[in-house]
Amino acid sequence: MSNRPATALGAVILSGGTAVRLAGADKASIEIHGRTLLEYALDAVMDAGEVVVVGEWVPTNRPVTFTREDPPLGGPAAGVLAGLDAFIAPPRQLVVLAVDMPRVTLDTIARLRDAAHLRDGAVLVDGSGRRSLAYVLDTEVVAARRPAYGDEFGMSMRTLLGDMDLAAVPAVEGETRDVDTFADLRDLRES
């Protein structure tokens, strides 16, 4: 990270997975109701002063930085750490969002930020308490947990975040719905 003054909020959008169950499709470019999944994600992080997309370059409607984990396809924890390294000015608070969650909105992120107050962060959970890839995190706490170089490859978010004090924020209106399969895509397009 740079030595520039920190911004209040930054965002890392994770877009670099294999999409195996979608025949390798580029999730960022998939359209639902005339908008790409990346456009939905960028709208959700509109309040972020800087946005890093971990994935292949695609056109966007706002300035973002694109980067990849090294080596590519290292999983979400490796993607988050690669995203942190790509910021021009390190954020104090970090939004982490999977690109394939089009029902996450600016309001979702605001609820996560509110819940993260005086804690290490917050995570969006479904009705069973299962974590989704929608977090607000204290950047310094994440940076302090960074593993040795190379050990982040294949690491899960649960392992990276370990015993961080995270508020569980219940999802509303299907916010945790993601696009992993063609059936998921069809269902979201029909709703």
PDB file of C-alpha atoms in Angstrom:
ATOM      1  CA  MET A   1       0.000   0.000   0.000  1.00  0.00           C
ATOM      2  CA  SER A   2       1.115   3.553  -0.544  1.00  0.00           C
ATOM      3  CA  ASN A   3       2.156   6.163   2.020  1.00  0.00           C
ATOM      4  CA  ARG A   4      -0.610   8.540   0.933  1.00  0.00           C
ATOM      5  CA  PRO A   5      -3.271   9.556   3.461  1.00  0.00           C
ATOM      6  CA  ALA A   6      -6.021   6.992   3.864  1.00  0.00           C
ATOM      7  CA  THR A   7      -9.444   7.487   2.307  1.00  0.00           C
ATOM      8  CA  ALA A   8     -12.491   6.774   4.451  1.00  0.00           C
ATOM      9  CA  LEU A   9     -13.948   3.975   2.315  1.00  0.00           C
ATOM     10  CA  GLY A  10     -12.595   1.817  -0.460  1.00  0.00           C
ATOM     11  CA  ALA A  11     -14.056  -1.196  -2.216  1.00  0.00           C
ATOM     12  CA  VAL A  12     -12.720  -4.428  -3.656  1.00  0.00           C
ATOM     13  CA  ILE A  13     -15.047  -6.177  -6.089  1.00  0.00           C
ATOM     14  CA  LEU A  14     -14.128  -9.821  -6.592  1.00  0.00           C
ATOM     15  CA  SER A  15     -14.666 -10.736 -10.229  1.00  0.00           C
ATOM     16  CA  GLY A  16     -11.861 -13.137 -11.054  1.00  0.00           C
ATOM     17  CA  GLY A  17     -13.305 -16.589 -10.438  1.00  0.00           C
ATOM     18  CA  THR A  18     -13.592 -19.441 -12.906  1.00  0.00           C
ATOM     19  CA  ALA A  19     -17.423 -19.529 -13.181  1.00  0.00           C
ATOM     20  CA  VAL A  20     -17.190 -23.272 -13.820  1.00  0.00           C
ATOM     21  CA  ARG A  21     -20.952 -23.813 -13.394  1.00  0.00           C
ATOM     22  CA  LEU A  22     -21.543 -21.020 -15.928  1.00  0.00           C
ATOM     23  CA  ALA A  23     -19.285 -22.621 -18.569  1.00  0.00           C
ATOM     24  CA  GLY A  24     -16.500 -20.154 -17.750  1.00  0.00           C
ATOM     25  CA  ALA A  25     -18.562 -17.050 -18.535  1.00  0.00           C
ATOM     26  CA  ASP A  26     -17.188 -13.657 -17.510  1.00  0.00           C
ATOM     27  CA  LYS A  27     -19.536 -12.872 -14.624  1.00  0.00           C
ATOM     28  CA  ALA A  28     -18.728  -9.152 -14.674  1.00  0.00           C
ATOM     29  CA  SER A  29     -20.216  -8.862 -18.181  1.00  0.00           C
ATOM     30  CA  ILE A  30     -23.367 -10.933 -17.613  1.00  0.00           C
ATOM     31  CA  GLU A  31     -26.480  -8.789 -18.020  1.00  0.00           C
ATOM     32  CA  ILE A  32     -29.633  -8.806 -15.935  1.00  0.00           C
ATOM     33  CA  HIS A  33     -32.381  -6.385 -16.968  1.00  0.00           C
ATOM     34  CA  GLY A  34     -30.009  -4.569 -19.336  1.00  0.00           C
ATOM     35  CA  ARG A  35     -27.215  -3.971 -16.801  1.00  0.00           C
ATOM     36  CA  THR A  36     -24.057  -5.954 -16.177  1.00  0.00           C
ATOM     37  CA  LEU A  37     -23.328  -7.589 -12.848  1.00  0.00           C
ATOM     38  CA  LEU A  38     -20.321  -5.272 -12.534  1.00  0.00           C
ATOM     39  CA  GLU A  39     -22.590  -2.228 -12.957  1.00  0.00           C
ATOM     40  CA  TYR A  40     -24.803  -3.497 -10.122  1.00  0.00           C
ATOM     41  CA  ALA A  41     -21.736  -3.979  -7.912  1.00  0.00           C
ATOM     42  CA  LEU A  42     -20.343  -0.530  -8.759  1.00  0.00           C
ATOM     43  CA  ASP A  43     -23.689   1.047  -7.853  1.00  0.00           C
ATOM     44  CA  ALA A  44     -23.604  -0.739  -4.483  1.00  0.00           C
ATOM     45  CA  VAL A  45     -20.189   0.778  -3.675  1.00  0.00           C
ATOM     46  CA  MET A  46     -20.997   4.258  -5.002  1.00  0.00           C
ATOM     47  CA  ASP A  47     -19.829   5.809  -1.701  1.00  0.00           C
ATOM     48  CA  ALA A  48     -16.330   4.340  -2.017  1.00  0.00           C
ATOM     49  CA  GLY A  49     -13.649   6.874  -2.824  1.00  0.00           C
ATOM     50  CA  GLU A  50     -11.656   4.266  -4.717  1.00  0.00           C
ATOM     51  CA  VAL A  51     -12.706   0.933  -6.236  1.00  0.00           C
ATOM     52  CA  VAL A  52     -10.470  -1.979  -7.200  1.00  0.00           C
ATOM     53  CA  VAL A  53     -11.871  -4.797  -9.325  1.00  0.00           C
ATOM     54  CA  VAL A  54     -10.008  -8.082  -9.004  1.00  0.00           C
ATOM     55  CA  GLY A  55     -10.573  -9.676 -12.391  1.00  0.00           C
ATOM     56  CA  GLU A  56     -10.143  -9.162 -16.104  1.00  0.00           C
ATOM     57  CA  TRP A  57     -10.598  -5.681 -17.544  1.00  0.00           C
ATOM     58  CA  VAL A  58     -14.049  -4.819 -18.853  1.00  0.00           C
ATOM     59  CA  PRO A  59     -15.539  -1.403 -19.684  1.00  0.00           C
ATOM     60  CA  THR A  60     -17.034   0.419 -16.689  1.00  0.00           C
ATOM     61  CA  ASN A  61     -19.191   3.479 -16.150  1.00  0.00           C
ATOM     62  CA  ARG A  62     -16.848   4.908 -13.489  1.00  0.00           C
ATOM     63  CA  PRO A  63     -13.086   4.955 -12.919  1.00  0.00           C
ATOM     64  CA  VAL A  64     -11.817   1.784 -11.273  1.00  0.00           C
ATOM     65  CA  THR A  65      -8.483   0.007 -10.959  1.00  0.00           C
ATOM     66  CA  PHE A  66      -8.263  -3.534 -12.309  1.00  0.00           C
ATOM     67  CA  THR A  67      -5.826  -6.030 -10.849  1.00  0.00           C
ATOM     68  CA  ARG A  68      -5.352  -9.780 -10.473  1.00  0.00           C
ATOM     69  CA  GLU A  69      -4.046 -11.943  -7.680  1.00  0.00           C
ATOM     70  CA  ASP A  70      -0.671 -13.548  -8.453  1.00  0.00           C
ATOM     71  CA  PRO A  71      -1.000 -16.268  -9.485  1.00  0.00           C
ATOM     72  CA  PRO A  72      -4.539 -15.782 -10.816  1.00  0.00           C
ATOM     73  CA  LEU A  73      -7.480 -17.792  -9.476  1.00  0.00           C
ATOM     74  CA  GLY A  74      -6.155 -17.777  -5.925  1.00  0.00           C
ATOM     75  CA  GLY A  75      -9.589 -17.503  -4.350  1.00  0.00           C
ATOM     76  CA  PRO A  76     -11.382 -14.720  -2.485  1.00  0.00           C
ATOM     77  CA  ALA A  77      -8.813 -14.118   0.276  1.00  0.00           C
ATOM     78  CA  ALA A  78      -6.005 -13.822  -2.281  1.00  0.00           C
ATOM     79  CA  GLY A  79      -8.237 -11.503  -4.296  1.00  0.00           C
ATOM     80  CA  VAL A  80      -8.939  -9.246  -1.312  1.00  0.00           C
ATOM     81  CA  LEU A  81      -5.226  -8.969  -0.509  1.00  0.00           C
ATOM     82  CA  ALA A  82      -4.362  -8.256  -4.161  1.00  0.00           C
ATOM     83  CA  GLY A  83      -7.077  -5.609  -4.160  1.00  0.00           C
ATOM     84  CA  LEU A  84      -5.647  -3.980  -1.032  1.00  0.00           C
ATOM     85  CA  ASP A  85      -2.246  -3.806  -2.708  1.00  0.00           C
ATOM     86  CA  ALA A  86      -3.723  -1.969  -5.717  1.00  0.00           C
ATOM     87  CA  PHE A  87      -5.178   1.030  -3.872  1.00  0.00           C
ATOM     88  CA  ILE A  88      -3.616   4.408  -4.634  1.00  0.00           C
ATOM     89  CA  ALA A  89      -4.610   5.640  -1.170  1.00  0.00           C
ATOM     90  CA  PRO A  90      -5.300   2.925   1.412  1.00  0.00           C
ATOM     91  CA  PRO A  91      -8.849   3.055   2.790  1.00  0.00           C
ATOM     92  CA  ARG A  92      -9.580   2.961   6.502  1.00  0.00           C
ATOM     93  CA  GLN A  93     -12.667   0.857   5.877  1.00  0.00           C
ATOM     94  CA  LEU A  94     -12.986  -1.712   3.096  1.00  0.00           C
ATOM     95  CA  VAL A  95     -16.046  -3.047   1.306  1.00  0.00           C
ATOM     96  CA  VAL A  96     -15.520  -6.531  -0.138  1.00  0.00           C
ATOM     97  CA  LEU A  97     -18.198  -7.604  -2.604  1.00  0.00           C
ATOM     98  CA  ALA A  98     -18.542 -10.501  -5.022  1.00  0.00           C
ATOM     99  CA  VAL A  99     -19.501  -9.271  -8.484  1.00  0.00           C
ATOM    100  CA  ASP A 100     -22.312 -11.822  -8.784  1.00  0.00           C
ATOM    101  CA  MET A 101     -24.607 -10.418  -6.066  1.00  0.00           C
ATOM    102  CA  PRO A 102     -26.866  -7.964  -7.949  1.00  0.00           C
ATOM    103  CA  ARG A 103     -29.316  -7.525  -5.064  1.00  0.00           C
ATOM    104  CA  VAL A 104     -26.664  -5.936  -2.837  1.00  0.00           C
ATOM    105  CA  THR A 105     -27.307  -2.196  -2.937  1.00  0.00           C
ATOM    106  CA  LEU A 106     -25.978   1.031  -1.510  1.00  0.00           C
ATOM    107  CA  ASP A 107     -28.444   0.494   1.360  1.00  0.00           C
ATOM    108  CA  THR A 108     -26.960  -2.964   2.039  1.00  0.00           C
ATOM    109  CA  ILE A 109     -23.486  -1.466   2.287  1.00  0.00           C
ATOM    110  CA  ALA A 110     -24.796   1.303   4.585  1.00  0.00           C
ATOM    111  CA  ARG A 111     -26.278  -1.338   6.926  1.00  0.00           C
ATOM    112  CA  LEU A 112     -22.966  -3.205   6.942  1.00  0.00           C
ATOM    113  CA  ARG A 113     -21.056   0.010   7.700  1.00  0.00           C
ATOM    114  CA  ASP A 114     -23.419   0.870  10.552  1.00  0.00           C
ATOM    115  CA  ALA A 115     -23.059  -2.629  12.035  1.00  0.00           C
ATOM    116  CA  ALA A 116     -19.255  -2.461  11.734  1.00  0.00           C
ATOM    117  CA  HIS A 117     -19.052   0.605  14.001  1.00  0.00           C
ATOM    118  CA  LEU A 118     -16.659  -0.098  16.914  1.00  0.00           C
ATOM    119  CA  ARG A 119     -16.004  -3.618  15.581  1.00  0.00           C
ATOM    120  CA  ASP A 120     -13.549  -5.202  13.148  1.00  0.00           C
ATOM    121  CA  GLY A 121     -16.223  -5.319  10.476  1.00  0.00           C
ATOM    122  CA  ALA A 122     -19.527  -6.795   9.381  1.00  0.00           C
ATOM    123  CA  VAL A 123     -20.690  -9.541   7.044  1.00  0.00           C
ATOM    124  CA  LEU A 124     -23.989 -10.101   5.239  1.00  0.00           C
ATOM    125  CA  VAL A 125     -25.586 -13.425   6.229  1.00  0.00           C
ATOM    126  CA  ASP A 126     -28.525 -15.386   4.881  1.00  0.00           C
ATOM    127  CA  GLY A 127     -31.431 -16.758   6.932  1.00  0.00           C
ATOM    128  CA  SER A 128     -29.339 -19.706   8.136  1.00  0.00           C
ATOM    129  CA  GLY A 129     -26.452 -17.482   9.241  1.00  0.00           C
ATOM    130  CA  ARG A 130     -24.233 -18.466   6.280  1.00  0.00           C
ATOM    131  CA  ARG A 131     -21.777 -15.733   5.330  1.00  0.00           C
ATOM    132  CA  SER A 132     -21.856 -14.260   1.845  1.00  0.00           C
ATOM    133  CA  LEU A 133     -19.090 -12.424   0.010  1.00  0.00           C
ATOM    134  CA  ALA A 134     -20.324  -9.025   1.166  1.00  0.00           C
ATOM    135  CA  TYR A 135     -18.244  -7.479   3.952  1.00  0.00           C
ATOM    136  CA  VAL A 136     -17.223  -4.161   5.438  1.00  0.00           C
ATOM    137  CA  LEU A 137     -13.853  -4.543   7.166  1.00  0.00           C
ATOM    138  CA  ASP A 138     -11.337  -2.489   9.110  1.00  0.00           C
ATOM    139  CA  THR A 139      -8.420  -2.384   6.678  1.00  0.00           C
ATOM    140  CA  GLU A 140      -5.727  -2.257   9.367  1.00  0.00           C
ATOM    141  CA  VAL A 141      -7.096  -5.396  11.039  1.00  0.00           C
ATOM    142  CA  VAL A 142      -7.123  -7.260   7.706  1.00  0.00           C
ATOM    143  CA  ALA A 143      -3.598  -6.075   6.868  1.00  0.00           C
ATOM    144  CA  ALA A 144      -2.353  -7.289  10.264  1.00  0.00           C
ATOM    145  CA  ARG A 145      -3.692 -10.774   9.476  1.00  0.00           C
ATOM    146  CA  ARG A 146      -1.943 -10.995   6.118  1.00  0.00           C
ATOM    147  CA  PRO A 147      -0.201 -14.373   5.721  1.00  0.00           C
ATOM    148  CA  ALA A 148       3.321 -14.847   4.407  1.00  0.00           C
ATOM    149  CA  TYR A 149       3.668 -14.197   0.680  1.00  0.00           C
ATOM    150  CA  GLY A 150       2.177 -17.074  -1.289  1.00  0.00           C
ATOM    151  CA  ASP A 151       0.210 -18.526   1.617  1.00  0.00           C
ATOM    152  CA  GLU A 152      -2.904 -16.568   0.624  1.00  0.00           C
ATOM    153  CA  PHE A 153      -3.353 -18.691  -2.526  1.00  0.00           C
ATOM    154  CA  GLY A 154      -6.365 -20.951  -1.962  1.00  0.00           C
ATOM    155  CA  MET A 155      -7.057 -19.438   1.483  1.00  0.00           C
ATOM    156  CA  SER A 156     -10.702 -19.001   2.417  1.00  0.00           C
ATOM    157  CA  MET A 157     -12.126 -15.748   3.708  1.00  0.00           C
ATOM    158  CA  ARG A 158     -12.994 -17.520   6.963  1.00  0.00           C
ATOM    159  CA  THR A 159      -9.324 -18.445   7.435  1.00  0.00           C
ATOM    160  CA  LEU A 160      -8.089 -14.951   6.538  1.00  0.00           C
ATOM    161  CA  LEU A 161     -10.558 -13.219   8.840  1.00  0.00           C
ATOM    162  CA  GLY A 162     -10.295 -15.851  11.587  1.00  0.00           C
ATOM    163  CA  ASP A 163     -11.527 -14.555  14.918  1.00  0.00           C
ATOM    164  CA  MET A 164     -12.145 -10.972  13.793  1.00  0.00           C
ATOM    165  CA  ASP A 165     -15.075  -9.352  15.605  1.00  0.00           C
ATOM    166  CA  LEU A 166     -17.598  -9.278  12.743  1.00  0.00           C
ATOM    167  CA  ALA A 167     -21.225  -8.257  13.107  1.00  0.00           C
ATOM    168  CA  ALA A 168     -23.604 -10.592  11.278  1.00  0.00           C
ATOM    169  CA  VAL A 169     -26.062  -8.496   9.257  1.00  0.00           C
ATOM    170  CA  PRO A 170     -29.201 -10.380   8.164  1.00  0.00           C
ATOM    171  CA  ALA A 171     -29.961 -10.109   4.455  1.00  0.00           C
ATOM    172  CA  VAL A 172     -33.261  -8.663   3.274  1.00  0.00           C
ATOM    173  CA  GLU A 173     -35.024  -9.004  -0.078  1.00  0.00           C
ATOM    174  CA  GLY A 174     -32.739 -11.744  -1.377  1.00  0.00           C
ATOM    175  CA  GLU A 175     -29.525  -9.736  -1.026  1.00  0.00           C
ATOM    176  CA  THR A 176     -27.415 -12.892  -0.671  1.00  0.00           C
ATOM    177  CA  ARG A 177     -28.665 -14.364  -3.963  1.00  0.00           C
ATOM    178  CA  ASP A 178     -25.747 -14.855  -6.306  1.00  0.00           C
ATOM    179  CA  VAL A 179     -25.211 -16.074  -9.851  1.00  0.00           C
ATOM    180  CA  ASP A 180     -23.407 -19.405  -9.704  1.00  0.00           C
ATOM    181  CA  THR A 181     -25.448 -21.397 -12.217  1.00  0.00           C
ATOM    182  CA  PHE A 182     -27.569 -20.839 -15.311  1.00  0.00           C
ATOM    183  CA  ALA A 183     -30.628 -21.554 -13.149  1.00  0.00           C
ATOM    184  CA  ASP A 184     -29.584 -18.715 -10.775  1.00  0.00           C
ATOM    185  CA  LEU A 185     -29.204 -16.407 -13.759  1.00  0.00           C
ATOM    186  CA  ARG A 186     -32.610 -17.380 -15.174  1.00  0.00           C
ATOM    187  CA  ASP A 187     -34.291 -16.879 -11.783  1.00  0.00           C
ATOM    188  CA  LEU A 188     -32.777 -13.414 -11.337  1.00  0.00           C
ATOM    189  CA  ARG A 189     -33.696 -12.393 -14.886  1.00  0.00           C
ATOM    190  CA  GLU A 190     -37.288 -13.516 -14.319  1.00  0.00           C
ATOM    191  CA  SER A 191     -37.668 -11.693 -11.003  1.00  0.00           C
TER     192      SER A 191
END
